[in-house]
Short mmCIF file of C-alpha atoms in Angstrom, two decimals:
data_model
loop_
_atom_site.label_atom_id
_atom_site.label_comp_id
_atom_site.label_asym_id
_atom_site.label_seq_id
_atom_site.Cartn_x
_atom_site.Cartn_y
_atom_site.Cartn_z
CA GLU A 1 98.57 131.89 97.74
CA GLU A 2 100.12 129.04 95.77
CA GLN A 3 100.43 126.98 98.95
CA ALA A 4 96.80 127.71 99.85
CA ALA A 5 95.68 126.67 96.35
CA LYS A 6 97.59 123.38 96.62
CA LEU A 7 96.06 122.71 100.05
CA LYS A 8 92.57 123.42 98.72
CA ALA A 9 93.13 121.13 95.73
CA GLU A 10 94.33 118.35 98.05
CA LYS A 11 91.22 118.72 100.24
CA ILE A 12 89.00 118.49 97.17
CA ARG A 13 90.87 115.40 95.99
CA VAL A 14 90.48 113.69 99.39
CA ALA A 15 86.78 114.60 99.50
CA LEU A 16 86.22 113.15 96.03
CA GLU A 17 88.05 109.97 96.99
CA LYS A 18 85.80 109.59 100.06
CA ILE A 19 82.68 110.09 97.94
CA LYS A 20 83.94 107.56 95.42
CA GLU A 21 84.73 105.06 98.18
CA ALA A 22 81.28 105.53 99.74
CA GLN A 23 79.64 104.66 96.43
CA VAL A 24 81.42 101.30 96.15
CA LYS A 25 79.05 98.41 96.80
CA LYS A 26 80.13 96.30 99.76
CA LEU A 27 78.81 93.02 101.14
CA VAL A 28 79.41 91.18 104.39
CA ILE A 29 79.47 87.51 103.42
CA ARG A 30 79.68 84.18 105.22
CA VAL A 31 82.03 81.66 103.64
CA HIS A 32 81.63 78.00 104.61
CA MET A 33 84.86 76.06 104.99
CA SER A 34 85.62 72.42 104.23
CA ASP A 35 85.83 71.57 107.97
CA ASP A 36 82.22 72.76 108.57
CA SER A 37 83.36 76.03 110.14
CA SER A 38 82.67 79.40 108.53
CA LYS A 39 84.29 82.82 108.19
CA THR A 40 82.66 86.23 107.87
CA MET A 41 84.37 88.84 105.73
CA MET A 42 83.65 92.01 103.79
CA VAL A 43 84.03 92.13 100.02
CA ASP A 44 83.41 94.96 97.59
CA GLU A 45 82.51 95.21 93.93
CA ARG A 46 86.09 95.92 92.87
CA GLN A 47 87.31 92.50 93.98
CA THR A 48 87.58 89.50 91.70
CA VAL A 49 87.07 85.94 92.90
CA ARG A 50 90.86 85.50 92.64
CA GLN A 51 91.46 88.34 95.13
CA VAL A 52 88.90 86.95 97.57
CA LEU A 53 90.47 83.49 97.28
CA ASP A 54 93.90 84.94 98.07
CA ASN A 55 92.48 86.65 101.18
CA LEU A 56 90.85 83.41 102.33
CA MET A 57 94.03 81.40 101.82
CA ASP A 58 95.98 83.96 103.86
CA LYS A 59 93.40 84.06 106.67
CA SER A 60 92.98 80.28 106.79
CA HIS A 61 96.73 79.44 106.66
CA CYS A 62 95.71 76.55 104.42
CA GLY A 63 98.58 76.81 101.95
CA TYR A 64 98.31 77.98 98.35
CA SER A 65 96.92 75.48 95.88
CA LEU A 66 95.47 75.65 92.39
CA ASP A 67 92.46 73.67 93.58
CA TRP A 68 91.10 76.11 96.18
CA SER A 69 87.77 77.36 94.86
CA LEU A 70 84.76 79.48 95.70
CA VAL A 71 81.68 77.37 95.01
CA GLU A 72 78.14 78.71 94.71
CA THR A 73 75.56 76.23 96.00
CA ILE A 74 71.91 76.89 95.18
CA SER A 75 70.11 74.53 97.54
CA GLU A 76 66.56 75.17 96.28
CA LEU A 77 67.56 74.10 92.76
CA GLN A 78 70.09 71.48 93.93
CA MET A 79 72.93 72.75 91.80
CA GLU A 80 76.39 74.22 92.24
CA ARG A 81 79.16 75.78 90.21
CA ILE A 82 82.76 76.86 90.73
CA PHE A 83 83.18 80.61 90.30
CA GLU A 84 85.81 81.51 87.70
CA ASP A 85 88.75 83.50 89.08
CA HIS A 86 88.11 86.56 86.89
CA GLU A 87 84.46 86.90 87.89
CA ASN A 88 83.18 89.71 90.09
CA LEU A 89 82.01 88.07 93.33
CA VAL A 90 79.70 90.87 94.54
CA GLU A 91 77.99 91.05 91.15
CA ASN A 92 77.17 87.33 91.36
CA LEU A 93 76.04 87.37 94.99
CA LEU A 94 73.67 90.28 94.35
CA ASN A 95 71.65 87.89 92.18
CA TRP A 96 70.71 85.89 95.28
CA THR A 97 67.25 86.59 96.69
CA ARG A 98 66.81 88.10 100.15
CA ASP A 99 65.44 84.86 101.64
CA SER A 100 67.98 82.71 99.80
CA GLN A 101 69.39 79.53 101.37
CA ASN A 102 72.34 79.63 98.96
CA LYS A 103 75.83 79.02 100.31
CA LEU A 104 79.30 80.17 99.36
CA MET A 105 81.85 77.40 99.94
CA PHE A 106 85.65 77.65 100.19
CA VAL A 107 86.81 74.16 99.23
CA GLU A 108 89.40 72.34 97.13
CA ARG A 109 88.05 71.18 93.78
CA ILE A 110 90.44 69.34 91.46
CA GLU A 111 88.03 69.78 88.54
CA LYS A 112 88.59 73.56 88.55
CA TYR A 113 91.84 73.36 86.58
CA ALA A 114 91.95 69.68 85.57
CA LEU A 115 91.53 70.93 82.01
CA PHE A 116 95.02 72.48 82.09
CA LYS A 117 96.70 69.69 84.02
CA ASN A 118 95.58 67.03 81.53
CA PRO A 119 94.36 68.89 78.43
CA GLN A 120 94.49 65.74 76.28
CA ASN A 121 91.42 64.44 78.15
CA TYR A 122 89.33 67.49 77.26
CA LEU A 123 90.61 69.02 74.03
CA LEU A 124 91.07 66.01 71.76
CA GLY A 125 87.53 64.63 71.90
CA LYS A 126 88.63 61.12 72.84
CA LYS A 127 86.50 58.91 75.07
CA GLU A 128 89.35 57.19 76.88
CA THR A 129 91.84 58.72 79.32
CA SER A 130 95.33 58.97 77.87
CA GLU A 131 98.82 59.87 79.05
CA MET A 132 100.82 62.68 77.46
CA ALA A 133 104.27 64.14 78.00
CA ASP A 134 104.38 67.54 79.72
CA ARG A 135 105.91 69.24 76.68
CA ASN A 136 103.14 67.91 74.44
CA LYS A 137 100.56 69.18 76.93
CA GLU A 138 102.08 72.66 76.68
CA VAL A 139 101.97 72.51 72.88
CA LEU A 140 98.32 71.42 72.96
CA LEU A 141 97.38 74.29 75.29
CA GLU A 142 99.27 76.80 73.16
CA GLU A 143 97.48 75.59 70.04
CA CYS A 144 94.11 75.89 71.72
CA PHE A 145 94.49 79.13 73.72
CA CYS A 146 97.39 81.15 72.32
CA GLY A 147 96.41 81.66 68.69
CA SER A 148 94.43 84.54 67.19
CA SER A 149 91.25 82.74 68.32
CA VAL A 150 90.52 80.03 70.87
CA THR A 151 89.85 76.54 69.56
CA VAL A 152 86.64 75.24 71.13
CA PRO A 153 86.65 71.43 71.34
CA GLU A 154 83.95 70.07 69.04
CA ILE A 155 82.26 67.80 71.55
CA GLU A 156 79.23 65.87 70.37
CA GLY A 157 77.16 62.88 71.33
CA VAL A 158 73.88 61.63 72.77
CA LEU A 159 72.71 63.35 75.97
CA TRP A 160 69.48 63.09 77.91
CA LEU A 161 67.35 66.27 77.94
CA LYS A 162 64.75 66.87 80.65
CA GLU A 163 61.41 67.84 79.13
CA ASP A 164 60.04 71.21 80.30
CA GLY A 165 57.84 70.89 83.39
CA LYS A 166 58.10 67.08 83.44
CA LYS A 167 60.22 64.43 85.11
CA SER A 168 60.74 62.60 81.83
CA TRP A 169 63.96 62.65 79.81
CA LYS A 170 64.49 62.20 76.08
CA LYS A 171 67.62 61.44 74.09
CA ARG A 172 69.00 63.96 71.61
CA TYR A 173 72.25 64.19 69.69
CA PHE A 174 73.98 67.40 70.85
CA LEU A 175 76.98 69.28 69.45
CA LEU A 176 79.09 71.99 71.07
CA ARG A 177 80.30 74.82 68.87
CA ALA A 178 81.86 78.21 69.62
CA SER A 179 78.49 79.91 69.07
CA GLY A 180 76.51 77.64 71.39
CA ILE A 181 74.97 74.18 71.82
CA TYR A 182 73.07 72.59 68.93
CA TYR A 183 71.05 69.40 68.44
CA VAL A 184 70.09 67.21 65.51
CA PRO A 185 66.30 66.98 64.93
CA LYS A 186 64.78 63.54 64.41
CA GLY A 187 65.25 62.26 60.90
CA LYS A 188 67.92 64.84 60.05
CA ALA A 189 71.64 64.41 59.35
CA LYS A 190 74.53 65.82 61.38
CA VAL A 191 75.21 68.60 58.89
CA SER A 192 75.28 72.32 59.63
CA ARG A 193 72.14 73.22 57.68
CA ASP A 194 70.03 70.75 59.70
CA LEU A 195 71.28 71.69 63.18
CA VAL A 196 68.95 73.51 65.55
CA CYS A 197 70.35 75.96 68.13
CA PHE A 198 69.55 74.65 71.60
CA LEU A 199 71.18 77.43 73.58
CA GLN A 200 73.62 80.32 73.18
CA LEU A 201 76.13 80.57 76.02
CA ASP A 202 76.59 84.33 76.40
CA HIS A 203 74.09 84.82 79.22
CA VAL A 204 73.99 81.45 80.98
CA ASN A 205 76.20 79.71 83.51
CA VAL A 206 76.88 75.97 83.65
CA TYR A 207 76.19 74.11 86.92
CA TYR A 208 76.57 70.59 88.28
CA GLY A 209 73.19 69.06 89.17
CA GLN A 210 73.01 67.36 92.56
CA ASP A 211 71.01 64.20 93.29
CA TYR A 212 68.75 64.61 90.25
CA ARG A 213 67.97 60.89 90.25
CA ASN A 214 65.71 61.53 93.24
CA LYS A 215 64.62 65.07 92.40
CA TYR A 216 63.87 64.66 88.68
CA LYS A 217 64.17 60.90 87.99
CA ALA A 218 67.34 61.53 85.94
CA PRO A 219 68.73 58.45 84.10
CA THR A 220 72.18 58.87 85.75
CA ASP A 221 73.92 60.92 88.45
CA TYR A 222 75.92 62.93 85.89
CA CYS A 223 73.81 66.04 85.26
CA LEU A 224 74.66 69.55 84.12
CA VAL A 225 72.40 72.57 84.21
CA LEU A 226 72.37 75.77 82.13
CA LYS A 227 70.64 78.86 83.46
CA HIS A 228 70.77 82.66 83.57
CA PRO A 229 72.47 83.91 86.78
CA GLN A 230 69.39 85.91 87.84
CA ILE A 231 67.13 82.85 87.84
CA GLN A 232 67.10 81.64 91.42
CA LYS A 233 63.90 79.59 91.55
CA LYS A 234 62.32 76.83 89.47
CA SER A 235 61.82 78.06 85.90
CA GLN A 236 61.01 76.78 82.42
CA TYR A 237 64.11 78.62 81.22
CA ILE A 238 66.48 76.31 83.12
CA LYS A 239 67.86 73.55 80.89
CA TYR A 240 68.80 70.15 82.33
CA LEU A 241 71.09 67.68 80.54
CA CYS A 242 72.22 64.25 81.70
CA CYS A 243 75.34 62.33 80.61
CA ASP A 244 75.97 58.59 80.63
CA ASP A 245 79.23 58.81 82.60
CA VAL A 246 81.33 61.23 84.66
CA ARG A 247 83.98 61.65 81.96
CA THR A 248 81.40 62.87 79.44
CA LEU A 249 80.00 65.24 82.07
CA HIS A 250 83.39 66.87 82.69
CA GLN A 251 84.14 67.08 78.98
CA TRP A 252 80.90 68.94 78.30
CA ILE A 253 81.26 71.29 81.28
CA ASN A 254 84.84 72.18 80.38
CA GLY A 255 83.97 72.54 76.71
CA ILE A 256 81.19 74.97 77.65
CA ARG A 257 83.61 76.91 79.88
CA ILE A 258 86.06 77.24 76.98
CA ALA A 259 83.34 78.36 74.57
CA LYS A 260 82.07 80.89 77.11
CA TYR A 261 85.29 82.37 78.53
CA GLY A 262 87.91 81.61 75.88
CA LYS A 263 91.46 82.79 76.55
CA GLN A 264 90.46 84.30 79.92
CA LEU A 265 90.21 80.79 81.34
CA TYR A 266 93.85 80.07 80.45
CA MET A 267 94.94 83.44 81.86
CA ASN A 268 93.17 82.58 85.14
CA TYR A 269 95.08 79.31 85.33
CA GLN A 270 98.45 80.95 84.63
CA GLU A 271 97.81 83.60 87.28
CA ALA A 272 96.80 80.96 89.85
CA LEU A 273 99.90 78.93 88.97
CA LYS A 274 102.14 81.98 89.37
CA ARG A 275 100.67 82.83 92.78
CA THR A 276 100.97 79.24 93.96
CA GLU A 277 104.61 78.99 92.89
CA SER A 278 105.55 82.33 94.47
CA ALA A 279 103.85 81.29 97.72
CA TYR A 280 105.75 77.99 97.62
CA ASP A 281 109.05 79.83 97.10
CA TRP A 282 108.29 82.10 100.06
CA THR A 283 107.43 79.08 102.25
CA SER A 284 110.58 77.26 101.14
CA LEU A 285 112.69 80.28 102.10
CA SER A 286 110.98 80.32 105.49
CA SER A 287 111.60 76.60 106.05
CA SER A 288 115.26 76.81 105.00
CA SER A 289 115.77 79.72 107.40
CA ILE A 290 114.40 77.69 110.30
CA LYS A 291 116.46 74.61 109.41
CA SER A 292 119.68 76.61 109.10
CA GLY A 293 119.33 77.62 112.74
CA SER A 294 119.11 81.32 111.95
CA SER A 295 115.78 81.56 113.77
CA SER A 296 115.93 82.79 117.34
CA SER A 297 112.63 81.06 118.20
CA SER A 298 112.72 78.11 120.58
CA LEU A 299 109.43 76.68 119.25
CA PRO A 300 109.62 73.34 117.40
CA GLU A 301 109.41 73.40 113.60
CA SER A 302 106.23 71.30 113.64
CA GLN A 303 104.32 74.36 114.89
CA SER A 304 104.90 76.27 111.65
CA ASN A 305 101.63 77.42 110.03
CA HIS A 306 102.74 75.98 106.70
CA SER A 307 103.67 72.49 107.90
CA ASN A 308 100.80 71.71 110.29
CA GLN A 309 97.81 71.14 108.03
CA SER A 310 94.76 69.04 108.81
CA ASP A 311 93.15 66.67 106.31
CA SER A 312 90.78 69.45 105.25
CA GLY A 313 93.70 71.61 104.12
CA VAL A 314 93.15 74.19 106.86
CA SER A 315 95.98 74.66 109.33
CA ASP A 316 95.41 74.31 113.05
CA THR A 317 96.13 77.48 115.01
CA GLN A 318 99.13 77.20 117.33
CA PRO A 319 99.87 79.26 120.47
CA GLY A 320 102.75 81.68 120.28
CA GLY A 321 102.27 82.13 116.56
CA HIS A 322 103.02 85.86 116.71
CA VAL A 323 106.49 85.34 118.18
CA ARG A 324 107.18 82.55 115.73
CA SER A 325 106.06 84.52 112.68
CA GLN A 326 108.26 87.49 113.70
CA SER A 327 111.20 85.12 113.96
CA ILE A 328 110.45 83.57 110.55
CA VAL A 329 110.09 86.94 108.85
CA SER A 330 113.37 88.24 110.33
CA SER A 331 115.10 85.04 109.19
CA MET A 332 113.72 85.43 105.67
CA PHE A 333 114.91 89.01 105.38
CA SER A 334 118.30 87.99 106.77
CA GLU A 335 118.52 85.24 104.17
CA ALA A 336 117.42 87.58 101.37
CA TRP A 337 119.98 90.21 102.46
CA LYS A 338 122.81 87.64 102.28
CA ARG A 339 121.71 86.55 98.80
CA GLY A 340 121.49 90.17 97.64
CA THR A 341 125.03 90.88 98.92
CA GLN A 342 126.36 87.78 97.17
CA LEU A 343 124.71 88.78 93.89
CA GLU A 344 126.09 92.31 94.17
CA GLU A 345 129.63 91.01 94.78
CA SER A 346 129.42 88.58 91.87
CA SER A 347 128.18 91.33 89.52
CA LYS A 348 131.16 93.52 90.51
CA VAL A 349 133.54 90.67 89.69
CA THR A 350 131.81 90.16 86.34
CA ARG A 351 132.15 93.86 85.46
CA ARG A 352 135.86 93.75 86.28
CA LEU A 353 136.29 90.75 83.99
#
């Protein structure tokens, strides 16, 4: 009877798991690659952008890099943004309309984590690019992201604002604060009591505008857009800002990202860095195994998936890859076994001492 009860409980558990699995939202998506090809894959609502990126890097054999990004392109509105690694991809894609011409791109974008590679250009509020020692960069990042609260860079300056429903732009003095974006009304001073809230950032995403000189007669090519994720067509609730130069554009976009996501942004970077480094270590072990002659494969080293990358960052597929990969894996495990044995022997000697 006890055995029968256990069996029944197991069947109920399996049935509940199947019901739960069936209720998970799934999407079949097309991802456009940097070489103009595309891949079709299934994603579900439990996956973050980081997990989907990892899958794409594995499938594409393109090598791990911090710069690989999933980019949402909204062609009707001529704007795009890089999805943050912690975001839920399915949740974002469900905002697209049924007849949407939007695209999901898998491309390398250095601006994704430029903030953490050279934080002095984004966190100090300076106009000019400056050099900084690596240790000082770490200290700056720790001060900004690792305290009890995140320090949002207090960016401010004159930006061009597109007037609602018109192709004319007017200058306003804007300020970024943790609570949102503010502007100084005409004839008022830059003091807190005179500032007017332009936009709170909780429910909007920041996009790069594309070719707005032609579309909206923008003063420059350096435009950013703020809109709610569910707005997919032209709307009075979309806000368009234009900067005088590309540096100012990136400072504002990164400042907005910090104000919106806070510490999560830094955690995303650290996780991406960790995955990239571990992938590099694994590849290095593979390469050293081949060079040491421990591989039984007769294929030349140049055919390795990791070493034969095109300019787009996507590896060319080589014949005989299955045999080669088996050989590489066996070599890696052989190498790891030797290292494990050596460590074990050295620990025994240490205990004796």
